[in-house]
XYZ file of C-alpha atoms in Angstrom:
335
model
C 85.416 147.078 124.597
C 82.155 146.083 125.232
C 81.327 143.140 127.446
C 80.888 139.723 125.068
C 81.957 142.112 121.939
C 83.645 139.615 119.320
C 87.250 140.874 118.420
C 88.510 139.348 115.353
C 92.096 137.900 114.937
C 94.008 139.146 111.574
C 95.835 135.558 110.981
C 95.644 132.722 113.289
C 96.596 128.763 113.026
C 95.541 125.371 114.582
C 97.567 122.144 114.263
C 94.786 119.029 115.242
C 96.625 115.187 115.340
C 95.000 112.677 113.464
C 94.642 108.862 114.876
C 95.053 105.549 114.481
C 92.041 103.069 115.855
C 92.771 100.046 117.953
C 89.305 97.770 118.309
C 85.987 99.418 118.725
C 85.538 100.891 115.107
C 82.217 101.184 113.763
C 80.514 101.028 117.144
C 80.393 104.670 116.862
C 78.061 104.948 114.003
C 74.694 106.150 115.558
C 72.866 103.639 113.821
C 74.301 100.774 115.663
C 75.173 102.412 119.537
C 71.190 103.918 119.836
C 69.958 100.393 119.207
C 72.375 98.622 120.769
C 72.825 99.718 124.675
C 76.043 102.433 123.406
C 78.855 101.825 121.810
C 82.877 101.835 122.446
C 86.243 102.431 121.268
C 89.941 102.611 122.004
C 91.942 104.794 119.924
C 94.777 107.371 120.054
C 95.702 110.774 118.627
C 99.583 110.667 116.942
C 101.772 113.271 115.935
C 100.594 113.569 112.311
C 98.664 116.507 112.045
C 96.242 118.744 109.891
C 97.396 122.410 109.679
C 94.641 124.871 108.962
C 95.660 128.782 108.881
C 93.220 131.312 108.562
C 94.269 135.202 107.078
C 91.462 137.907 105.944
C 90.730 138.162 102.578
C 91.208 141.658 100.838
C 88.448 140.769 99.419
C 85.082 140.890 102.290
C 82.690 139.655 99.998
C 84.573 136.530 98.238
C 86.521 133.734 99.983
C 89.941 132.194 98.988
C 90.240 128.300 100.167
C 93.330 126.422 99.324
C 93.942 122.265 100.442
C 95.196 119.947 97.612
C 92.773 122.664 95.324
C 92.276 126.008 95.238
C 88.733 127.694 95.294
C 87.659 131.454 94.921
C 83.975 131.680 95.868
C 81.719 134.109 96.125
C 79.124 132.458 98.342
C 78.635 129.549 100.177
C 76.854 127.841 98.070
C 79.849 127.896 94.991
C 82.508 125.794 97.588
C 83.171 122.785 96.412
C 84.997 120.942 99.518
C 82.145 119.884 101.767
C 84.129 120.222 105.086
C 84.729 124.034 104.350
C 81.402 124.772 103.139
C 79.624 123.090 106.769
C 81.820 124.956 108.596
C 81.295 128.117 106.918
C 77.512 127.812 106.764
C 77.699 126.739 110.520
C 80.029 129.408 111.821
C 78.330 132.250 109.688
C 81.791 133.939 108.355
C 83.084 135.192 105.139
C 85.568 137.004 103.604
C 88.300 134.603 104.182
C 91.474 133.102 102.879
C 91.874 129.323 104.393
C 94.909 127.761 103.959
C 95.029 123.394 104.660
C 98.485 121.709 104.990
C 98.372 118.073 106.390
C 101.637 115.902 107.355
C 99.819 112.227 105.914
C 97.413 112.517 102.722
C 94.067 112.327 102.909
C 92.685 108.573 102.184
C 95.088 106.768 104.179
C 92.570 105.748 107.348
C 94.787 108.204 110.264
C 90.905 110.613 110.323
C 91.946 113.165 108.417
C 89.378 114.433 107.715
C 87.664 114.557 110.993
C 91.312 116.496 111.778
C 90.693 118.808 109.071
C 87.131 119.669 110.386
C 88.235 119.930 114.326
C 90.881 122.135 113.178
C 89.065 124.306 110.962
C 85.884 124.619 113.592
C 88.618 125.343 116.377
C 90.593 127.817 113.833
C 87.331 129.831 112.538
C 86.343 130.172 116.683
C 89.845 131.475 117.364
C 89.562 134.233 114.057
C 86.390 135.440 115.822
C 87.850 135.561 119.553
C 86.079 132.900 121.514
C 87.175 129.977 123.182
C 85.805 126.544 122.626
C 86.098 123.354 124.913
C 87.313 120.409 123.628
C 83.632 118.469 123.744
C 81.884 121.379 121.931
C 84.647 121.194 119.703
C 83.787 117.700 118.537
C 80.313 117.827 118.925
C 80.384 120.973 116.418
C 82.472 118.620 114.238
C 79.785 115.741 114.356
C 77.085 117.861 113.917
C 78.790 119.132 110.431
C 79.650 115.856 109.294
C 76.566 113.526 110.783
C 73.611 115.908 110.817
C 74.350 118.879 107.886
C 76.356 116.824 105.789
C 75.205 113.329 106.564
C 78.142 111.695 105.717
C 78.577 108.067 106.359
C 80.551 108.129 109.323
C 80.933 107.858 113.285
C 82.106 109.735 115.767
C 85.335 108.081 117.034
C 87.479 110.571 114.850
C 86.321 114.303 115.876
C 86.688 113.307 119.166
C 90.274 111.761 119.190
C 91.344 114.810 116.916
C 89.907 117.483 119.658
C 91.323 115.652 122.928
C 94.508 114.412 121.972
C 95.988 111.156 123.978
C 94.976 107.210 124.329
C 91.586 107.470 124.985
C 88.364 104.768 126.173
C 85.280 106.708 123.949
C 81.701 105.068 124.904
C 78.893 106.380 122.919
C 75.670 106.610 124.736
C 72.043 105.373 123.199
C 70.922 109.306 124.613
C 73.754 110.829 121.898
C 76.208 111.655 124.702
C 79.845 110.848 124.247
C 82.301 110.159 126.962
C 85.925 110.146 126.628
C 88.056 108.191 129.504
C 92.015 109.183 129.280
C 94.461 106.567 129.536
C 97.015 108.345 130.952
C 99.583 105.495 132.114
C 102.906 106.756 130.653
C 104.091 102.550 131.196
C 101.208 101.415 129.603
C 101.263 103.913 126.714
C 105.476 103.449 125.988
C 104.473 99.466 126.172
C 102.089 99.561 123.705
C 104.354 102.277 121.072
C 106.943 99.905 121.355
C 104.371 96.466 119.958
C 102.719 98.460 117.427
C 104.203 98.655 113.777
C 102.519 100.487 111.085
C 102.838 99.619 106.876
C 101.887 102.124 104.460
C 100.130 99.412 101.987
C 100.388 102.005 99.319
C 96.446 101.732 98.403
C 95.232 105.530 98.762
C 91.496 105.970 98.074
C 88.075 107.736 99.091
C 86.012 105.701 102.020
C 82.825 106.586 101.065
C 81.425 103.608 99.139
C 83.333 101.524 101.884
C 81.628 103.122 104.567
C 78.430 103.512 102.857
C 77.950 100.129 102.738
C 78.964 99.148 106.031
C 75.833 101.712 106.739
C 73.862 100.247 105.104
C 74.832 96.534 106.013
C 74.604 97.825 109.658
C 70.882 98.771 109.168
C 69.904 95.080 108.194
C 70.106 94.698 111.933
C 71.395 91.725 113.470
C 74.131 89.765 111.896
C 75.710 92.680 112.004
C 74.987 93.850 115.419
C 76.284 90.496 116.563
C 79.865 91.590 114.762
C 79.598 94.897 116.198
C 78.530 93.923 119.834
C 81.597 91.618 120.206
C 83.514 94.400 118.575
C 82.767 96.666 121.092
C 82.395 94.462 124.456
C 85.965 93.802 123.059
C 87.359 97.137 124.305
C 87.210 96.789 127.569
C 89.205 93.539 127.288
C 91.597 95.112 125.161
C 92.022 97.512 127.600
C 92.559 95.425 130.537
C 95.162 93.346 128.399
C 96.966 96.215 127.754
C 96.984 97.173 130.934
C 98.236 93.742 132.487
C 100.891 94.492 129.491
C 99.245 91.071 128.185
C 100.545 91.785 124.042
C 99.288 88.291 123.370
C 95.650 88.406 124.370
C 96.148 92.160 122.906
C 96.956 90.770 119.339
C 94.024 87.840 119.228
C 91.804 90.654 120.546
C 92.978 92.652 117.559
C 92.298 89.985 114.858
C 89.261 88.326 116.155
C 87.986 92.351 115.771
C 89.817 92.394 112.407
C 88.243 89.073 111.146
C 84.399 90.727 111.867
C 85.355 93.617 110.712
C 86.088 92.261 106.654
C 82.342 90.865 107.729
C 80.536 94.029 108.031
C 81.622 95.206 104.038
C 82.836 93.659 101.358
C 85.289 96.828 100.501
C 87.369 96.313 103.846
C 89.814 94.492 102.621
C 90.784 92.638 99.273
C 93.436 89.684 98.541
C 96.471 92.010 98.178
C 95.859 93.393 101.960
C 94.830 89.459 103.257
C 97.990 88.480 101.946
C 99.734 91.304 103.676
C 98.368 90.566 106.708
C 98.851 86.578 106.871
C 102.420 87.198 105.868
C 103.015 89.797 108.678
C 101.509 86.991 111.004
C 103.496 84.517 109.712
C 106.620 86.719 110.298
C 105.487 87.429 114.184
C 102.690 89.647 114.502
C 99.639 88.259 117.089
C 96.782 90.202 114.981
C 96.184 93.642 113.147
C 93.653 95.502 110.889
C 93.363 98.124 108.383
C 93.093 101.711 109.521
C 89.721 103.580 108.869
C 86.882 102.390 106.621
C 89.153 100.088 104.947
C 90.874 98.961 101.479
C 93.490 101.241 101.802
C 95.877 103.062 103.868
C 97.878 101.494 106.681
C 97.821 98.197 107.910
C 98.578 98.582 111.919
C 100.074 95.318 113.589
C 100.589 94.270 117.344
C 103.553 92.804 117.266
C 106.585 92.225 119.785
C 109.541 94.321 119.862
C 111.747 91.169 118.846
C 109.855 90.316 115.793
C 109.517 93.857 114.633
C 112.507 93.494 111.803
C 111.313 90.277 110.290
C 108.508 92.425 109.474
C 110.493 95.152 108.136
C 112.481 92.432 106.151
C 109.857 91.279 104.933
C 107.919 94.360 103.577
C 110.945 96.377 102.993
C 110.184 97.737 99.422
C 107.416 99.664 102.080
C 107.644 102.750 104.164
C 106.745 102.353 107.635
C 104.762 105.007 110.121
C 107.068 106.680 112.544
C 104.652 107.778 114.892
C 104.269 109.173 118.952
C 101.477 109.466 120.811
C 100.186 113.145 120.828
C 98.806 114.106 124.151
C 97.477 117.586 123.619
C 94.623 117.234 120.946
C 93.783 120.288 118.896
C 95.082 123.553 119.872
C 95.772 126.872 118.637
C 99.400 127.687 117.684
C 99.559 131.478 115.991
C 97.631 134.490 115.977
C 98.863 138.106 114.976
């Protein structure tokens, strides 16, 4: 073959982990860390993941996309599921059949669809025979969902879904994004065994949540103030966990939580404040809705002995089973 000649795959798959968000969140939307001397967050990839698997269409000049719908296109422009259709346009591909299978639903707060977009940007790279690091990976992702898509988001999720692992992510004024591994198994198995996760049953679209928490963010400096603490924050967090100091963990986690419901009024509503108080009440030392917020899973720092007045308490719910998942995105098939 030809030196640099592209030589496509037939079938190939990618699995990418989705995440759960510790204190940081919202930090990582460009128009707060450019203004505001960078921003920070600690999160960390689990072992829920976003499947995407990638076949050639007998078809070259139409594509076949299946996720919770099922599209036959015959150009870009006709695909309905935005994700898809930025990748397409930004890989320059066609005449495929794209296949989406995710372990959690989408609209739960665990980045899915950040996952879905790492995975699919890693999977289309793979069909065409190239490698791709793990920052280009989630640049490409941002650049899809920030810049062509301008969706109202940050950039927390593309790049927990393409490293994988319990990870310190600063966010530079200059655009540049810097991921620092925790990689203390002790630290890591302390913190798995204080965290309990409720599925609150609410399952929804973030995008009016997270639009206005744009927007609000804009206004300037009330909500800088909230977001500055938030992220200053991390670095405590960080250190507590690493002392294995749960308490100062959990008031870290609420005093976050508590600005959080501050930057839009979508975050959270009465059913989830009364979740959380109750949880409290029951042991916890602080906690916060996943993702944008309203819905999803309500994540709790709580110790290991108080764990099943929790799950007393809230036992009509189902509860996250979860590991950490160290590896990120990665490629799984090809034939």
């Amino acid at each position: 073959f030809e030196k640099n000649k592209i030589i496509m795959k037939n079938f190939v798959a990618t699995m990418t982990p989705m995440r759960i968000s510790f204190v940081g969140g919202g930090s990582d939307f460009k128009e707060f860390y450019k203004k505001n001397n960078g921003g920070a967050v600690l999160n960390a990839a689990i072992d829920k993941y976003v499947y995407i698997i990638i076949n050639k269409y007998h078809d070259p000049n139409k594509c076949l996309l299946k996720y919770s719908k099922s599209e036959i296109v015959n150009k870009i422009g006709d695909i309905k599921h935005p994700l898809i259709k930025g990748c397409l346009r930004k890989m320059k591909i066609w005449g495929l059949d794209i296949n989406s299978v995710a372990d959690i639903p989408a609209g739960t707060g665990l980045g899915s669809s950040s996952s879905f977009t790492v995975g699919l940007i890693n999977a289309l790279e793979y069909y065409k025979g190239r490698s791709v690091s793990k920052i280009n990976l989630a640049n490409k992702a941002c650049d899809i969902e920030l810049e062509q898509l301008k969706l109202p988001t940050g950039k927390q999720d593309q790049f927990a879904a393409s490293f994988g692992g319990l990870n310190l992510i600063e966010f530079k004024p200059s655009g540049k994004t810097v991921v620092k591994k925790i990689n203390n198994t002790k630290v890591k198995d302390f913190l798995k065994k204080n965290v309990l996760i409720i599925n609150t049953g609410f399952i929804k679209k973030n995008k009016i949540v997270l639009t206005e928490q744009v927007n609000n963010i804009k206004k300037g400096k009330e909500f800088f103030n909230h977001l500055i603490y938030m992220r200053d924050s991390v670095y405590e967090f960080k250190n507590s966990l690493e002392r294995k100091d749960m308490q100062s963990c959990g008031e870290i986690l609420d005093e976050n939580w508590q600005r959080k419901k501050e930057l839009a009024k979508g975050i959270s509503n009465n059913y989830i404040n009364d979740m959380y108080d109750e949880s409290i009440k029951c042991g916890a030392l602080g906690g916060k809705i996943l993702g944008a917020g309203g819905r999803g899973y309500l994540m709790l720092i709580c110790p290991e002995n108080k764990k099943h007045l929790i799950k007393k308490k809230f036992n009509k719910f189902n509860f996250l089973n979860f590991e950490f998942d160290n590896k990120g995105s990665r490629r799984i098939l090809k034939i």
